[in-house]
mmCIF file of C-alpha atoms in Angstrom:
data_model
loop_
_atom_site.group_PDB
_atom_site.id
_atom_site.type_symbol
_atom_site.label_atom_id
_atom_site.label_comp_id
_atom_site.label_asym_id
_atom_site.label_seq_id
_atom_site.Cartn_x
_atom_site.Cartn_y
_atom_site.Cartn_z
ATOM 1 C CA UNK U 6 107.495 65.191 111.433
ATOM 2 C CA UNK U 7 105.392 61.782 110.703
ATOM 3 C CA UNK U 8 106.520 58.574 111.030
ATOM 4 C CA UNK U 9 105.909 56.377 108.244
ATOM 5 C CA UNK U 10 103.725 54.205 109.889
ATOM 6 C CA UNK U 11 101.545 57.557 111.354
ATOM 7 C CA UNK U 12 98.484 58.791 108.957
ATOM 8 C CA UNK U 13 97.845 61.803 107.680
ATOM 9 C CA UNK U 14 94.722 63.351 109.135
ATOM 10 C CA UNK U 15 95.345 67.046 107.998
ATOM 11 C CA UNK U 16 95.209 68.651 104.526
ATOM 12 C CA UNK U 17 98.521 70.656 105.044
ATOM 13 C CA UNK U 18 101.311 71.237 102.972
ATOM 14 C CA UNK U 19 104.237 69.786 103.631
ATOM 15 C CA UNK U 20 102.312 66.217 103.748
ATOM 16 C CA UNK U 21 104.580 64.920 106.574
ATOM 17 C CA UNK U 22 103.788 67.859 108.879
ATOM 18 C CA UNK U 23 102.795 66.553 112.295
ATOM 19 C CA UNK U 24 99.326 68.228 114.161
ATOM 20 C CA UNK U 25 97.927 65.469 115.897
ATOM 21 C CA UNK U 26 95.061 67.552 117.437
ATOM 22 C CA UNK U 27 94.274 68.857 114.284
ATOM 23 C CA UNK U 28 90.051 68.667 113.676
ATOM 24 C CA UNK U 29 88.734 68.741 110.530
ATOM 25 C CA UNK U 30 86.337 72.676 110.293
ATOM 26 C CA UNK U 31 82.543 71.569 109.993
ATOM 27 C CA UNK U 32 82.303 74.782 107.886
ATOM 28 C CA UNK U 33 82.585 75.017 104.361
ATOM 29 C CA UNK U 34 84.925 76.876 102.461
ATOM 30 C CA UNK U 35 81.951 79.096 100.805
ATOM 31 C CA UNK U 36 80.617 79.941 104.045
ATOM 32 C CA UNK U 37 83.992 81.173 105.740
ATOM 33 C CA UNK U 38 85.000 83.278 102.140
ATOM 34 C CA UNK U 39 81.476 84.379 102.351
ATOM 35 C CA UNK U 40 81.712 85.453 105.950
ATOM 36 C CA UNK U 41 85.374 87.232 105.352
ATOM 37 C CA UNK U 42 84.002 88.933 102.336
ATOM 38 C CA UNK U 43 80.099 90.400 103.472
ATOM 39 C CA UNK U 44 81.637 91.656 106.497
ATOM 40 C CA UNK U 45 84.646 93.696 104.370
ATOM 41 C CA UNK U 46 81.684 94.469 101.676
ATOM 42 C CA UNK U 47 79.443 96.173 104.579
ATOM 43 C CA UNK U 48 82.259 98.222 106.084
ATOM 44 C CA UNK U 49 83.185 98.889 103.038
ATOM 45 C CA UNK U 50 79.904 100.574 101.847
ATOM 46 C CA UNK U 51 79.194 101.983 105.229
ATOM 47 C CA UNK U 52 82.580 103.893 105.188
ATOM 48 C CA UNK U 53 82.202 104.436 101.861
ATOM 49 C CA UNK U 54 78.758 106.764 103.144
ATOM 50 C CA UNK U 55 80.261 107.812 106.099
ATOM 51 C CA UNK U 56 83.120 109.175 104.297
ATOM 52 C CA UNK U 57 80.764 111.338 101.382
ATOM 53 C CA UNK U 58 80.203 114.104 104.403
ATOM 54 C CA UNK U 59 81.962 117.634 103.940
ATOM 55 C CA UNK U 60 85.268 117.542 106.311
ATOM 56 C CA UNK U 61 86.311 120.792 107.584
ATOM 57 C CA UNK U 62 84.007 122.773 104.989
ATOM 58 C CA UNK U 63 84.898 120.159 101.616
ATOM 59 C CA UNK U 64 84.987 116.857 100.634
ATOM 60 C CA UNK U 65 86.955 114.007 100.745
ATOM 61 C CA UNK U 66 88.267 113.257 97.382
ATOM 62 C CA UNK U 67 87.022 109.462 95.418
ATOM 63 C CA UNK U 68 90.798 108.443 95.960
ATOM 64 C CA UNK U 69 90.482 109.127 99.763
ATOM 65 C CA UNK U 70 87.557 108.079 100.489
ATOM 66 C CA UNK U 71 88.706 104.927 98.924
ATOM 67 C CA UNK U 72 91.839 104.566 101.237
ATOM 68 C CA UNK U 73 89.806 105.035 104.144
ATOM 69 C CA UNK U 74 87.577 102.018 102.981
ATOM 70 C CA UNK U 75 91.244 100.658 103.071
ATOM 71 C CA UNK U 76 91.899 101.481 106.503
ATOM 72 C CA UNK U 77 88.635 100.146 107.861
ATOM 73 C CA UNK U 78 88.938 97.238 106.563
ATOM 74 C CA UNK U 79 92.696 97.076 107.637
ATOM 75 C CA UNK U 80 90.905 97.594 110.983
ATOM 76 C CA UNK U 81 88.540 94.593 111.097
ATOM 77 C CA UNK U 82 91.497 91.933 109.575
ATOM 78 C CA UNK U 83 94.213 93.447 111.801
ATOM 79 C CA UNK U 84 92.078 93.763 114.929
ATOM 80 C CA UNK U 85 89.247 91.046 114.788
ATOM 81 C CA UNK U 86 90.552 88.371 112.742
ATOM 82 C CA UNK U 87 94.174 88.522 113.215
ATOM 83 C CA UNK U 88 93.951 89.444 116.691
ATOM 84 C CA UNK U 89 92.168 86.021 117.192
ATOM 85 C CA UNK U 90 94.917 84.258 115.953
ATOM 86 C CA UNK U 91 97.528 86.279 118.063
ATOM 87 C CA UNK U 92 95.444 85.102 121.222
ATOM 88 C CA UNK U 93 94.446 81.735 120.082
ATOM 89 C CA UNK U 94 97.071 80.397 117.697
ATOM 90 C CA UNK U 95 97.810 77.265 120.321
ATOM 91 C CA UNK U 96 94.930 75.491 119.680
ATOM 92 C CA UNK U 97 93.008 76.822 116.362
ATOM 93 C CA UNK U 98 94.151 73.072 114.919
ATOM 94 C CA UNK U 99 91.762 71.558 117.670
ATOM 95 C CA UNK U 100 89.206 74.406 118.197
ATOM 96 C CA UNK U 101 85.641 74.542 116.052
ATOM 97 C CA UNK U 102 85.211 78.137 116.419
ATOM 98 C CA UNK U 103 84.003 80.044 113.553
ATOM 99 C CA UNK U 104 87.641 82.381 113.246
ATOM 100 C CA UNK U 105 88.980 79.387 114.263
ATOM 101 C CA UNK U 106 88.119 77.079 110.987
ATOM 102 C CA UNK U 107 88.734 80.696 109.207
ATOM 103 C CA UNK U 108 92.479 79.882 109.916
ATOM 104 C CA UNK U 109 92.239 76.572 108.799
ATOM 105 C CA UNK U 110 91.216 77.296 105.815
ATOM 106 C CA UNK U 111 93.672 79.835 105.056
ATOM 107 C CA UNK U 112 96.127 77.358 106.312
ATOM 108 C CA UNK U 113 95.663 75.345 103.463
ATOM 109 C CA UNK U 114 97.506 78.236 101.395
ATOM 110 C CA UNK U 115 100.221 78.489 104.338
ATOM 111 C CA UNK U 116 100.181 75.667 106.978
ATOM 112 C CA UNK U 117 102.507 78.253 109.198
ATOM 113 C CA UNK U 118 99.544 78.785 110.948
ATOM 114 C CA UNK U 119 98.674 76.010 111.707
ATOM 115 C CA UNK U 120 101.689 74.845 113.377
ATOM 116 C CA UNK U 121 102.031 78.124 115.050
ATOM 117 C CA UNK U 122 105.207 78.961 113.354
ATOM 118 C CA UNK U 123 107.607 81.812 115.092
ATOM 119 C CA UNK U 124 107.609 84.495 112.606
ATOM 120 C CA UNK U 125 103.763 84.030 111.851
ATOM 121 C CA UNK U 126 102.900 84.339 115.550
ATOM 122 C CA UNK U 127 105.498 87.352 116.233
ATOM 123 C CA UNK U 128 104.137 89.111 113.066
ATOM 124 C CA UNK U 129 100.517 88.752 113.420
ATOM 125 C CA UNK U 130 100.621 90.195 117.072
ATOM 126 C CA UNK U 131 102.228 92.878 116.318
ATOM 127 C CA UNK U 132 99.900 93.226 113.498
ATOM 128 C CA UNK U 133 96.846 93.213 115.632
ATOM 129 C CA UNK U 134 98.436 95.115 118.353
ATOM 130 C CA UNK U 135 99.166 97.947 116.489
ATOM 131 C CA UNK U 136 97.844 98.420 112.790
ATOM 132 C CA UNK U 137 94.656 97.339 113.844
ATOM 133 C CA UNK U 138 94.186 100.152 116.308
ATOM 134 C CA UNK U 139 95.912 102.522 113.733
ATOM 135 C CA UNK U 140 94.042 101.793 111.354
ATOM 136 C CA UNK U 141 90.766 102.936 112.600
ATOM 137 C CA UNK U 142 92.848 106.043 113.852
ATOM 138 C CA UNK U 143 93.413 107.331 110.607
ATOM 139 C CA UNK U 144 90.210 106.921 109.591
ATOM 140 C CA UNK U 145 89.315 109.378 112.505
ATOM 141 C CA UNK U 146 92.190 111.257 111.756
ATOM 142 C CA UNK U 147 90.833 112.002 108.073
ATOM 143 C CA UNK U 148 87.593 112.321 109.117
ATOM 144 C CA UNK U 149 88.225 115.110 111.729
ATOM 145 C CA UNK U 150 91.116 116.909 109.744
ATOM 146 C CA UNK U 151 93.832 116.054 112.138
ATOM 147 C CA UNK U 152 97.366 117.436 110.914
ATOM 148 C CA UNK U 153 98.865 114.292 111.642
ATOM 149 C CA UNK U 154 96.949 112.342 109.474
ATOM 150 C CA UNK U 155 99.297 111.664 106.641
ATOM 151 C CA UNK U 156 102.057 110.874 109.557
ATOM 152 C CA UNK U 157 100.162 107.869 110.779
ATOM 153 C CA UNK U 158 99.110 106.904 107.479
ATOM 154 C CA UNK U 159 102.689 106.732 106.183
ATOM 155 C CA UNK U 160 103.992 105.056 109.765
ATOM 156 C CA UNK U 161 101.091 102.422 109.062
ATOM 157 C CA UNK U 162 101.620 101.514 105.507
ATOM 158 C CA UNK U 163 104.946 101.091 105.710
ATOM 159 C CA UNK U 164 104.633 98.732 108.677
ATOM 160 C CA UNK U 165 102.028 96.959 106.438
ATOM 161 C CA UNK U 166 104.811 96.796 103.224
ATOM 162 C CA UNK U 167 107.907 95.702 105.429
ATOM 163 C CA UNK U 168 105.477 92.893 106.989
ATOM 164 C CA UNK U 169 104.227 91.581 103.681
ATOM 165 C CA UNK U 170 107.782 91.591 102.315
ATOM 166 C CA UNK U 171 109.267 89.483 105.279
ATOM 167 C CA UNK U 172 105.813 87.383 105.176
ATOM 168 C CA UNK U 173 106.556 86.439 101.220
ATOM 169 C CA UNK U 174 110.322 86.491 101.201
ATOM 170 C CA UNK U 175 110.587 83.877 104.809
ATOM 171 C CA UNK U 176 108.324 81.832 102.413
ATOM 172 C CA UNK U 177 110.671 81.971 99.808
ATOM 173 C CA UNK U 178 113.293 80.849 101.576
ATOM 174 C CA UNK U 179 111.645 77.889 102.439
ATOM 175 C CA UNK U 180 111.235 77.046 98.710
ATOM 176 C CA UNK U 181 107.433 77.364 99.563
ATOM 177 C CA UNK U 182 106.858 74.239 101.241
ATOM 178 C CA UNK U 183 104.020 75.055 103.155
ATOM 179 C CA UNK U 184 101.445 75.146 100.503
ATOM 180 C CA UNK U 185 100.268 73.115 97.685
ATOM 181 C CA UNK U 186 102.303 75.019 94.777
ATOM 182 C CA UNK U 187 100.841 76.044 91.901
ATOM 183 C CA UNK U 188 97.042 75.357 93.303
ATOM 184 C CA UNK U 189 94.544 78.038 91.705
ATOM 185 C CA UNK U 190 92.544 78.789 95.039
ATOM 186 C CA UNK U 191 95.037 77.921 98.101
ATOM 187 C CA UNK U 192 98.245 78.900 96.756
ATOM 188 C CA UNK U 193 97.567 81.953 93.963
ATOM 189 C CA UNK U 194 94.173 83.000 96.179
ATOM 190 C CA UNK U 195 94.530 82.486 99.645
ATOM 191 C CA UNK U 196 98.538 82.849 99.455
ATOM 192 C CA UNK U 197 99.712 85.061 96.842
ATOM 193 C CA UNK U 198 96.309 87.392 95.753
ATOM 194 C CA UNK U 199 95.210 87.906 99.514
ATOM 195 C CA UNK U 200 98.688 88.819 100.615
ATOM 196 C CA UNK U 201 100.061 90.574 97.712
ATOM 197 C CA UNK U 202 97.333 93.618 98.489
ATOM 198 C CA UNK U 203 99.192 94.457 101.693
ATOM 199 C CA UNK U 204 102.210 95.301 98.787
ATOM 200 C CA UNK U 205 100.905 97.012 96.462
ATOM 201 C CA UNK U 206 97.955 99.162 98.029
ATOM 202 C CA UNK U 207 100.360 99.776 101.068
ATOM 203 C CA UNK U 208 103.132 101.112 98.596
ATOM 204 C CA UNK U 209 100.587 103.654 97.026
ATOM 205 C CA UNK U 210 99.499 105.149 99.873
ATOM 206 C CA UNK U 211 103.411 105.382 100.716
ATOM 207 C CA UNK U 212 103.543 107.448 97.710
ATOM 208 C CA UNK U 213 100.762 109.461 98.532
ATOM 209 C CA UNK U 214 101.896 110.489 101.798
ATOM 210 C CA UNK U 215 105.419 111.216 101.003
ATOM 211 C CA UNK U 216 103.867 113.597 98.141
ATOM 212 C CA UNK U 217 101.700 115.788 101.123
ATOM 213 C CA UNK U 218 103.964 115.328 103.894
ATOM 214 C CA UNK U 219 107.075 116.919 101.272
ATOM 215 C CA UNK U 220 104.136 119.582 99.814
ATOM 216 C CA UNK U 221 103.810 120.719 103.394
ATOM 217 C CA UNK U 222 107.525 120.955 104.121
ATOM 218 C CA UNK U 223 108.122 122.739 100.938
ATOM 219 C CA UNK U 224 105.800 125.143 101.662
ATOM 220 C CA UNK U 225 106.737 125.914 105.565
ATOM 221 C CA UNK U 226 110.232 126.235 103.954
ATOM 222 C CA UNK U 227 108.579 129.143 101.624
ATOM 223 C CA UNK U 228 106.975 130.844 104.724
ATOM 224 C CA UNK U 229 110.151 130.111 106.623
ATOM 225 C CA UNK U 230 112.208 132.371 103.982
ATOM 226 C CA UNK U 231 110.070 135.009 103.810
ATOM 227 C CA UNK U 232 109.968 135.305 106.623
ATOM 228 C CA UNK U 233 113.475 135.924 106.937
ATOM 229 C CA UNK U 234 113.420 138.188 104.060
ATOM 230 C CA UNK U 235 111.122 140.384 105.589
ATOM 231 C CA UNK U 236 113.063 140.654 108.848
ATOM 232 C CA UNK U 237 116.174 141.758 106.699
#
C-alpha cells in the first residue's frame, strides 16, 4: 500500500493500491473496445457462414450454429487475449503493448490484474491453457459430427460456469474493492456485463448438453433391453 506522502499515478480501485511501474496506455478506450469487439464481430460472422454448410447430410440448427459462434469466440478471448495475460501478467502495468493497455483498461473494472493477483493469474492460465484450445475443438467437433461433441461441450461450459462463479464470488468477498462501485462503464460493463456472459450462456449450453447426452443414454438403454428381450 501507499504511503501518505506517495502519489497516486494509477486510476485503480482501491486508491491506495501501490504499482509504481504502472504507465499510463497511449490508447484510447474506443480504440481497445473497438479492437475487442471487430475482431469477435468478424469471427463471429465468418463462423456464422462457415457453420450454414450441411454436416453429415443436414444442417446445423440457428441455436447451434449460434453456440458455435460462442465457442469461437471463447477461442480467441481464452487463447489470444487471456493467454497474453497468463504469459505477461508481470509487467502489463509497465508494458505499451496493444493487449497489454487492453488489460489496463479492463483493470479499471478489476485492478486484480493489474497487481497480478493469485487467483486471477491461476484462473486465467488455466483458462487459456485449456478452454481456449477446447473451444475451437468443439467447433470441429460439431462441424465434423464427432460423437463426443456434446461431452466436450458440457466438460467446457462447466469449467467456464465454476470459473465465473469463483471469479464473482472471490470479489465478493472482498466487498468489491477493486473497482470503482457503482460506475456505469468500469464496474456494470467491464466487470459485471462482460463477466456475467460466462454464467449465463455457459449454464444454457449445460442444459443443452445434459438434454442430448441423457436422450442418448435413454435410448442405448431401449436398444440395451431389447436386446435382452429378444435373447429370452
Amino acid at each position: 500500500m501507499l504511503k501518505e506522502a506517495d502519489t497516486i499515478t494509477h486510476p485503480y480501485w482501491p486508491r491506495n493500491l501501490s504499482i509504481p511501474n504502472y504507465v499510463a496506455n497511449d490508447r484510447s478506450m474506443s480504440e481497445i473496445l473497438i479492437f475487442l469487439f471487430s475482431v469477435s464481430g468478424i469471427l463471429l460472422l465468418a463462423t456464422w457462414s462457415l457453420t450454414g454448410r450441411k454436416v453429415s447430410g443436414s444442417r446445423l440448427s440457428g441455436g447451434r450454429r449460434l453456440a458455435l459462434c460462442w465457442f469461437t469466440v471463447c477461442g480467441f478471448i481464452h487463447g489470444v487475449i487471456e493467454g497474453w495475460f497468463s504469459l505477461y501478467y508481470t509487467i502489463i502495468p509497465e508494458d505499451q503493448s496493444f493487449l497489454s493497455q487492453l488489460w489496463k483498461e479492463y483493470s479499471k473494472g478489476d485492478s486484480r490484474y493489474a497487481i497480478a493477483d493469485n487467483f486471477t493469474v491461476s484462473m486465467e492460465t488455466v483458462t487459456a491453457c485449456l478452454w481456449g484450445p477446447f473451444s475451437i475443438w468443439i467447433v470441429v467437433a460439431f462441424l465434423y459430427n464427432h460423437s463426443y461433441r456434446f461431452v466436450l461441450q458440457l466438460i467446457v461450459s462447466l469449467g467456464q460456469l465454476y470459473g465465473a462463479v469463483l471469479y464473482f464470488f472471490t470479489e465478493h468477498r472482498d466487498g468489491y474493492i477493486h473497482s470503482e462501485y457503482g460506475h456505469p462503464i468500469y464496474f456494470w460493463f467491464y466487470f459485471v456485463f462482460m463477466n456475467i456472459l460466462w454464467i449465463v450462456i455457459p449454464f444454457i449450453l449445460i442444459m443443452d448438453s445434459w438434454c442430448q447426452l441423457s436422450a442418448c443414454q435413454s435410448m442405448f438403454d431401449k436398444a440395451a433391453l431389447k436386446g435382452k428381450s429378444k435373447r429370452s
